[in-house]
Coordinates of C-alpha atoms in Angstrom, one line a residue:
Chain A
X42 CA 0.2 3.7 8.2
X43 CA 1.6 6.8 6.9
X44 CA 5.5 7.6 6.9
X45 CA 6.2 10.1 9.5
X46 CA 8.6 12.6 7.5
X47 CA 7.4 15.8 6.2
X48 CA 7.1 16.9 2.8
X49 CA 9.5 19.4 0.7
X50 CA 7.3 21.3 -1.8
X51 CA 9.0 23.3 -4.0
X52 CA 6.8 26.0 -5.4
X53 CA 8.8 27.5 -8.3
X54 CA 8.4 29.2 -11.5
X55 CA 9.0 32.0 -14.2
X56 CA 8.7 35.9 -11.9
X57 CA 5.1 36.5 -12.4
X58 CA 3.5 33.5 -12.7
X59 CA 2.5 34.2 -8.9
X60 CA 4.2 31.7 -6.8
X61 CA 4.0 33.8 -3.6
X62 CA 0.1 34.1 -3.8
X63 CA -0.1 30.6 -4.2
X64 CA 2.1 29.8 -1.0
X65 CA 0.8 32.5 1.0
X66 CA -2.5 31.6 0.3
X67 CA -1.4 27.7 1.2
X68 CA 0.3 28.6 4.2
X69 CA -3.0 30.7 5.7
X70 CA -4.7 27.5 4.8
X71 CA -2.7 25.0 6.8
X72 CA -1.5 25.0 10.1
X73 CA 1.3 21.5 8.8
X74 CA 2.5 23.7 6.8
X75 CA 5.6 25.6 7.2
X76 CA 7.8 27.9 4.9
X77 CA 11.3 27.5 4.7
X78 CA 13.3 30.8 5.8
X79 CA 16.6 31.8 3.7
X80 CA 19.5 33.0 5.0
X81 CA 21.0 36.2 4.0
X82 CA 23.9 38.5 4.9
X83 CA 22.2 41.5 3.6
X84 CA 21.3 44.3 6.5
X85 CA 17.4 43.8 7.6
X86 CA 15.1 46.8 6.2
X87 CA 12.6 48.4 8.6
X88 CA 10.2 46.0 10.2
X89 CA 12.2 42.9 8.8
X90 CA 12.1 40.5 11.7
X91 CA 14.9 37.9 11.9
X92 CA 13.6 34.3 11.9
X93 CA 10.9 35.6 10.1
X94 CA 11.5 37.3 7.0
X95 CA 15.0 35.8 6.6
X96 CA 17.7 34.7 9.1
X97 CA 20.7 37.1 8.9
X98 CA 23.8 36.0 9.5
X99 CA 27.5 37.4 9.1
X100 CA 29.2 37.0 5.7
X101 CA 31.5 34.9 7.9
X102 CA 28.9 33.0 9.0
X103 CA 27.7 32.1 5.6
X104 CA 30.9 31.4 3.9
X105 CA 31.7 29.3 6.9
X106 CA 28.4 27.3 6.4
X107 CA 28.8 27.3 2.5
X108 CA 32.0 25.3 3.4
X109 CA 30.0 23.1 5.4
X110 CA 27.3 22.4 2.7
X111 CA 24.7 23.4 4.7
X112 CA 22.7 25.4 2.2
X113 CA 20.3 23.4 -0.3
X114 CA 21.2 26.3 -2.6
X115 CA 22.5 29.9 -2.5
X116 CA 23.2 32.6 -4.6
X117 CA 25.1 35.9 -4.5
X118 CA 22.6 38.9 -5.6
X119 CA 24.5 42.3 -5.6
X120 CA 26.9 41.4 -2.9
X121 CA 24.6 39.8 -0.6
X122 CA 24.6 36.0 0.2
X123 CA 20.9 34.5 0.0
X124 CA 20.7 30.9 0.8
X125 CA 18.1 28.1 2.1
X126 CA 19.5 26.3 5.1
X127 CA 19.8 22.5 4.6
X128 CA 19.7 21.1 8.5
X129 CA 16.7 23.5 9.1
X130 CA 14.6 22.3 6.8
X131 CA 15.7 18.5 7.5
X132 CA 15.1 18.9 10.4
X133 CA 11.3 20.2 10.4
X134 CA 10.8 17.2 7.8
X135 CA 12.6 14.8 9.8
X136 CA 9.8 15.9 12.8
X137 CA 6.9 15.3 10.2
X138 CA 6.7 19.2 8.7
X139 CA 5.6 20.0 6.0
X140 CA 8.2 22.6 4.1
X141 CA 7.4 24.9 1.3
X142 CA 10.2 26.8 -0.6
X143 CA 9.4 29.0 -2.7
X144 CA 12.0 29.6 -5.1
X145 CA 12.9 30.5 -9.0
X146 CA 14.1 28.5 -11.4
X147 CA 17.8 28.4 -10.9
X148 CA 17.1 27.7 -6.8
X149 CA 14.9 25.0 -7.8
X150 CA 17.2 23.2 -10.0
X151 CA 19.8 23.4 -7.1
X152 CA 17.8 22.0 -4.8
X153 CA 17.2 19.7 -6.8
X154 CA 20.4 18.3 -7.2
X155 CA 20.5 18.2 -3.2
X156 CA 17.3 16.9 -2.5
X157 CA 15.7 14.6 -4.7
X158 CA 12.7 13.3 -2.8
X159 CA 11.5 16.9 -2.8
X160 CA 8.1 17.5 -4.7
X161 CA 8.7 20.2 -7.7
X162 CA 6.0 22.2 -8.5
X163 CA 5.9 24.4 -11.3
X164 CA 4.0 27.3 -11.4
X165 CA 3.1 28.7 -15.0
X166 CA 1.2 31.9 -15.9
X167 CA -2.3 31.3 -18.2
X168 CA -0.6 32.8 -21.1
X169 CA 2.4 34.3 -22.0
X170 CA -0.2 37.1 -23.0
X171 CA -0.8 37.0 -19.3
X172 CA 2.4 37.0 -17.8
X173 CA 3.7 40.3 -19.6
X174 CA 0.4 41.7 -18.4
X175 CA 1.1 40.8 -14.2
X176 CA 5.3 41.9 -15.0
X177 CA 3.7 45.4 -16.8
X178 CA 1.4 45.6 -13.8
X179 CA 4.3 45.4 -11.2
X180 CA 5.6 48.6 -12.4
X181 CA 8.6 50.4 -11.9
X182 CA 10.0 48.5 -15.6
X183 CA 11.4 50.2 -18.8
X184 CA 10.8 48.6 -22.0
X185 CA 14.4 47.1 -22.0
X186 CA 14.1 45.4 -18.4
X187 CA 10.6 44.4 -18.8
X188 CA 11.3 42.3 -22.3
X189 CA 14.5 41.0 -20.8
X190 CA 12.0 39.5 -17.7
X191 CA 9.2 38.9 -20.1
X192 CA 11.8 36.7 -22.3
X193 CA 13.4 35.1 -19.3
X194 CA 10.5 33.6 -18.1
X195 CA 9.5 31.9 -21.3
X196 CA 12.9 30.8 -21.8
X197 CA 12.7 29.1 -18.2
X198 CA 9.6 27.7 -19.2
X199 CA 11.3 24.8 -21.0
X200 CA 12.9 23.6 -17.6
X201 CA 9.5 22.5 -16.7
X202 CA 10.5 19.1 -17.9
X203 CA 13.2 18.8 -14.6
X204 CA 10.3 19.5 -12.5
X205 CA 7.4 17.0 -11.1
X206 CA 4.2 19.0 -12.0
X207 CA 2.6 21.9 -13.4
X208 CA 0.0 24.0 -12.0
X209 CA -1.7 26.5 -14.4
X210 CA -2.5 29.6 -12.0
X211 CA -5.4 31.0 -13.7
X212 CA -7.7 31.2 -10.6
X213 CA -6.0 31.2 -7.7
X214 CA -8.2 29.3 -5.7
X215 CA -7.8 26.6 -8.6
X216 CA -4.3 26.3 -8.4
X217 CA -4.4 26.6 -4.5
X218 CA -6.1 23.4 -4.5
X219 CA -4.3 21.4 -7.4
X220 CA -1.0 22.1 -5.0
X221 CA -3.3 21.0 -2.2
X222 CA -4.0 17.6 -3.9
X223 CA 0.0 17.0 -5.4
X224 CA 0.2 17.4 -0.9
X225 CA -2.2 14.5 -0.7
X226 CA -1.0 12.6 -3.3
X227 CA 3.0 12.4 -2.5
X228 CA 1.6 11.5 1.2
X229 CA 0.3 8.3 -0.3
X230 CA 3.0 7.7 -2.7
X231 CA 4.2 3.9 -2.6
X232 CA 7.4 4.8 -2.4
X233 CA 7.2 6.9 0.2
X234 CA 5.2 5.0 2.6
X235 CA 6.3 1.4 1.4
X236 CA 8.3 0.3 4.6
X237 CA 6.4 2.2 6.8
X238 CA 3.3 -0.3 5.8
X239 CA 5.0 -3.5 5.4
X240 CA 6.6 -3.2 8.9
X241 CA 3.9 -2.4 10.3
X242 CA 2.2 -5.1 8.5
X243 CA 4.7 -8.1 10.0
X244 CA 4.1 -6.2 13.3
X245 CA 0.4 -7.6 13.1
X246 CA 1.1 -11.5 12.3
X247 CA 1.6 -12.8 15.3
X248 CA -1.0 -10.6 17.1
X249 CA -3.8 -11.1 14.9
X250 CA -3.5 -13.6 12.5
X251 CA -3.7 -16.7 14.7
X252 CA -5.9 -15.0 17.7
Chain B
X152 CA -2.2 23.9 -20.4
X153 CA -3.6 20.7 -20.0
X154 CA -3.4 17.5 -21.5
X155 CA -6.6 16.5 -22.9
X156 CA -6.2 12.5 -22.4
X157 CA -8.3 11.0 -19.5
X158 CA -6.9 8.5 -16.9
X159 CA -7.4 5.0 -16.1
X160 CA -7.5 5.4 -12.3
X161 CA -7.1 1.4 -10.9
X162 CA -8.9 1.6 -7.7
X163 CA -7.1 -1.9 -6.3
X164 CA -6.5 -4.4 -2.8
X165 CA -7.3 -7.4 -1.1
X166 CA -10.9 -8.3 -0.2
X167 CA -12.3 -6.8 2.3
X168 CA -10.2 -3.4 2.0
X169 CA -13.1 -1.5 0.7
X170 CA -12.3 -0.5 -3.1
X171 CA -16.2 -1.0 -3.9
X172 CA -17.1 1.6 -1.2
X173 CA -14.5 3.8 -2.3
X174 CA -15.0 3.7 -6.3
X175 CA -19.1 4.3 -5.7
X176 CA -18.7 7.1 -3.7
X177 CA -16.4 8.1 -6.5
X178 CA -18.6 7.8 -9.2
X179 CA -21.5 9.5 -7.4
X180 CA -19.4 12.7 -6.5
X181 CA -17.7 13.3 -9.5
X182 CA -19.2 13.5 -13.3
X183 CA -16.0 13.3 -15.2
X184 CA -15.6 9.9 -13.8
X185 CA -16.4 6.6 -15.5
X186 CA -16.6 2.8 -14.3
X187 CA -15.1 0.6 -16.8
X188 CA -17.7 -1.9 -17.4
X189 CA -16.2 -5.5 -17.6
X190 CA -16.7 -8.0 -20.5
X191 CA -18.5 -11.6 -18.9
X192 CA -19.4 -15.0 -21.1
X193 CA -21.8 -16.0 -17.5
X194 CA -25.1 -15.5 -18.1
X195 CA -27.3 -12.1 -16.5
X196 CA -28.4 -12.2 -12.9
X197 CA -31.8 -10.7 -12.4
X198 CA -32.0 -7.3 -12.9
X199 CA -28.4 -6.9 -14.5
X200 CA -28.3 -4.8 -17.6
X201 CA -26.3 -5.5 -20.6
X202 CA -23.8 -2.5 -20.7
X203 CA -24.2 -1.3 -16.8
X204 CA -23.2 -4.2 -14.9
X205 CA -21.9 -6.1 -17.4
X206 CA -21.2 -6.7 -21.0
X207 CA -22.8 -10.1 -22.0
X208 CA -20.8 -11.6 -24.9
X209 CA -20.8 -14.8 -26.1
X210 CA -17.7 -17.4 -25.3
X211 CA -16.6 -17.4 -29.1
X212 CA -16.6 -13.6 -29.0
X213 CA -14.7 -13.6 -25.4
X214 CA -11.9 -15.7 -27.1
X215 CA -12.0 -13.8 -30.4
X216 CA -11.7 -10.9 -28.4
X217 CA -8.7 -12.7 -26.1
X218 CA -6.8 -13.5 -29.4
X219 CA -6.9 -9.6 -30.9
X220 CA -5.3 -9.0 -27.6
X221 CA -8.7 -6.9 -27.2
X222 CA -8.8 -7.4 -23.1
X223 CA -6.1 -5.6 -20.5
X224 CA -7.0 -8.9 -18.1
X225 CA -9.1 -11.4 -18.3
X226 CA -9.5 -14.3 -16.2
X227 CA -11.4 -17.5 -16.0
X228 CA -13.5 -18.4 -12.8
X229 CA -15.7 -21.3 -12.5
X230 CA -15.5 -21.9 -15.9
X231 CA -16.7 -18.4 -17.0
X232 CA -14.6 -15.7 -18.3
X233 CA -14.4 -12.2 -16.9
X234 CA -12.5 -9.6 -18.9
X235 CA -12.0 -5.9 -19.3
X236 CA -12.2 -4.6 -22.8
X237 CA -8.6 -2.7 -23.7
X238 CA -10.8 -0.9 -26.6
X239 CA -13.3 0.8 -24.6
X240 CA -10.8 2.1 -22.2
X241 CA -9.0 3.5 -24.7
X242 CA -11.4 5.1 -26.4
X243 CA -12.7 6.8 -23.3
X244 CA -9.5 7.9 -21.9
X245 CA -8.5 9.8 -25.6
X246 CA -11.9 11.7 -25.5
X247 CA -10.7 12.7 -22.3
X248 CA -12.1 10.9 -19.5
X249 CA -11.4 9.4 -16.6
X250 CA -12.0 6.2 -16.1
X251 CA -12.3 4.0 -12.9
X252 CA -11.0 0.3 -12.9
X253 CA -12.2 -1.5 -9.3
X254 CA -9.7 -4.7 -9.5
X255 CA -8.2 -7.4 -7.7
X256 CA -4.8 -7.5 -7.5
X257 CA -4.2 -10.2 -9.9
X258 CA -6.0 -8.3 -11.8
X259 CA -4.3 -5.2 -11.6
X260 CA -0.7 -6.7 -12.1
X261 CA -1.7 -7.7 -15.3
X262 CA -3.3 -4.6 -16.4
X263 CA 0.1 -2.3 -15.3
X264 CA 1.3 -4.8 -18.2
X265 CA -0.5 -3.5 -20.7
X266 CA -1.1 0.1 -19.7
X267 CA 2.1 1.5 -17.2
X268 CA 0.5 4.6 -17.7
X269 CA -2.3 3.9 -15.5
X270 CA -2.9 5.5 -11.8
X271 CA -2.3 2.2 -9.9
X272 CA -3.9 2.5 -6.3
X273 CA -3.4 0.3 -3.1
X274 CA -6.4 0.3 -1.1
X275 CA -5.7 -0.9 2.8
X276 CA -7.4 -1.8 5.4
X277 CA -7.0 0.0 8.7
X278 CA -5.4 -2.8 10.5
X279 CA -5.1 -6.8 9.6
X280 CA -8.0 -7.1 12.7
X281 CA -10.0 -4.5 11.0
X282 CA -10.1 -6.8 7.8
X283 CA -10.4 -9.4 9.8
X284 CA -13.6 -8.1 11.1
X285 CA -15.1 -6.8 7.6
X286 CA -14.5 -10.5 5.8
X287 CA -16.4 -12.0 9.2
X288 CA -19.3 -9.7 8.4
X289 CA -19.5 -10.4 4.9
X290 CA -21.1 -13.9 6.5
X291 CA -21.6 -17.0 4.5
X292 CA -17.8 -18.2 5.3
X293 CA -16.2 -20.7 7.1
X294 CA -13.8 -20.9 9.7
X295 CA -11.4 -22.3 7.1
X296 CA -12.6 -20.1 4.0
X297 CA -12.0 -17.1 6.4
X298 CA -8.5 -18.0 7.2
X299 CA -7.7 -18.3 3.5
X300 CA -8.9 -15.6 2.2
X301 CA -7.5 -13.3 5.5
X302 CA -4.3 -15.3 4.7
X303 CA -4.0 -14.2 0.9
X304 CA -5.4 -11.2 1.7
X305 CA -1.8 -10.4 4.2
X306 CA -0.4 -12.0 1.3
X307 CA -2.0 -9.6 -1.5
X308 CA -0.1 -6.7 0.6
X309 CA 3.5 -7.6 -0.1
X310 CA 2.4 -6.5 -3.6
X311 CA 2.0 -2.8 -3.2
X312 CA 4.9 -1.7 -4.3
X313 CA 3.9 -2.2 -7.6
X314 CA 1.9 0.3 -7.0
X315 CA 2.1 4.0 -7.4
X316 CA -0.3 4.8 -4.5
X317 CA -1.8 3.6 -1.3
X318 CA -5.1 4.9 0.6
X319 CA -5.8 3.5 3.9
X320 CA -10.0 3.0 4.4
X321 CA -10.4 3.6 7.8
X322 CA -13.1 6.8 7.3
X323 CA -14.2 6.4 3.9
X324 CA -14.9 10.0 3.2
X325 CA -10.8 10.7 4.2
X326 CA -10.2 7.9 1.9
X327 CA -12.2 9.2 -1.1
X328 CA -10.7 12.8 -0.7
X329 CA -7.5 11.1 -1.3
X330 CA -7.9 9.4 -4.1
X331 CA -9.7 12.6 -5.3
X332 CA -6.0 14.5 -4.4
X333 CA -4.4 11.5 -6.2
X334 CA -6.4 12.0 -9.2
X335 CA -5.9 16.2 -9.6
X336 CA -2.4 16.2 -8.9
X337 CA -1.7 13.4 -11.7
X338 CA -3.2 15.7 -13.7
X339 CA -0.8 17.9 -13.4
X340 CA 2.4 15.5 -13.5
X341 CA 4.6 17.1 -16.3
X342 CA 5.1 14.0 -17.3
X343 CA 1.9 13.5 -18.6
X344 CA 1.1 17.4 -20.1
X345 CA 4.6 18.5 -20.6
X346 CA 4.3 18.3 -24.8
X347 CA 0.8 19.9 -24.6
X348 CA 2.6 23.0 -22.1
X349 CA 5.6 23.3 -24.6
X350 CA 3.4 23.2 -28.1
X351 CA 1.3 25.9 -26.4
X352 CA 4.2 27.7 -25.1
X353 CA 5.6 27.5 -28.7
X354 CA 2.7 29.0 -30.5
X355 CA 2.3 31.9 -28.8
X356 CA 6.0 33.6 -28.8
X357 CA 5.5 35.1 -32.1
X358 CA 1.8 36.3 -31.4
X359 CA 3.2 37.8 -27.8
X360 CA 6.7 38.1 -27.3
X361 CA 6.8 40.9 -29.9
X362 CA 3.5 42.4 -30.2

């Protein structure tokens, strides 16, 4: 009695409140899981592997497929294309997948806009204390860029209010499992499953009511 | 970052479903979680305590009570009233806990009037035969009292989608860790901890953004 689609869990969040922990650390955990792949016309680096890291297409080919609406979202990023493919992940949730994206703010709101039924996660830091800490720690920063991220992500902070849920990622482990229950959750919300139950409820009348 | 309210988790479905099963094992895994004891005007049983399996109140008291709007439902059955205290619930959900309402689903309808920000959970039964078989070995019924209550209980199910939630009991322990998921991730539903996230958020930009 559960619907059969897959989920879309969109992990998202200010640049350091470490989203890709949490997802890789989710994905490792679960086999029905599956990460959604973006598309991008920049050139592979060295050991990129197509498919995997991202799927790279032609600038033709993504202009072409822009036209088409086939991205949830995309975004130009000094002259290269980056997008996440619409039909490919509608298609691994129409066969009962379950797809993370892990995306920032400005994807997520996209996404949004294109896929409603999609389960918004918002990752935030333990403290803005903590957050210039892990941007300081990632190095390669002067003052001036590392303020300008540092004041970014708390002014994206107040778009948590567009999103579904929070999840403080203090421990890792901690957070890993509040995303692991939101999973559990939207799989038994009502209106999610609601026709999938009462059909298969009428299916049973006849049969074993009256036997 | 999180909002320091409890929840009133209503742990709901037709007879026979297996909300009693699920609620104990609830209450025995989890400290944080509380039964909310109903109000009765029927005299104690044996071995029932004032306070645990019921609160014993008097019927002047019950319709005192009823007329300060005191009671999220109450109902009447064989001639004595059953209620559950709105007061109480309240008081434990602002200190911050969790509390578990195990309802029918007359019940619960009324309560979602007077508290829509409850967790309101649809517990199923495997199948209609299942449940069939679990109200035949509950005994003491007759052919005809069997029908009815299987009847209303097919009936009952046309009434989940007032509901947020629904757990199917086929393996209790599978059914538990859901409501367990169902319980963390409304924890983290911005809709419920988005002020708390935005005050905090809000008090430390001078302390951080600048030091």
């Amino acid at each position: 009695m559960t619907n059969n689609k897959g989920l879309l869990i969109v992990v998202s969040g200010p640049s350091g409140a470490g989203k890709g922990t949490i997802c890789k650390a989710l994905l490792e955990k679960h086999d029905d899981l599956f990460i959604s792949v973006s598309a991008t016309t920049r050139q592979p680096r060295a050991g990129e592997v197509d498919g995997v890291n991202y799927h790279f297409i032609t600038k033709e080919d993504f202009i072409k497929r822009v036209e088409q609406k086939d991205f949830l979202e995309y975004a130009e990023v000094y002259g290269n294309y980056y997008g996440t493919p619409k039909s490919r992940v509608e298609e691994m949730i129409d066969s009962g997948k379950n797809v993370i994206l892990e995306i920032d703010i400005q994807g997520a709101l996209k996404v949004k806009e294109n896929f409603k039924e999609g389960v918004f996660i918002f990752i935030l830091p333990p403290s803005m204390e903590e957050l210039k800490q892990r941007i300081i720690k990632r190095g390669s920063e002067t003052p001036e860029s590392l303020m300008r991220r540092f004041k970014s992500a708390y002014q994206e902070i107040n778009y948590i209010s567009k999103y579904n849920y929070a999840v403080v990622n203090d421990v890792v482990d901690v957070a890993v499992s509040k995303v692991e229950g939101i999973i559990t959750a939207e799989k038994c919300r009502v209106d999610r499953i609601k026709d999938t139950i009462l059909d298969s409820k009428e299916g049973l009348i006849h049969e074993q009511l009256y036997d």
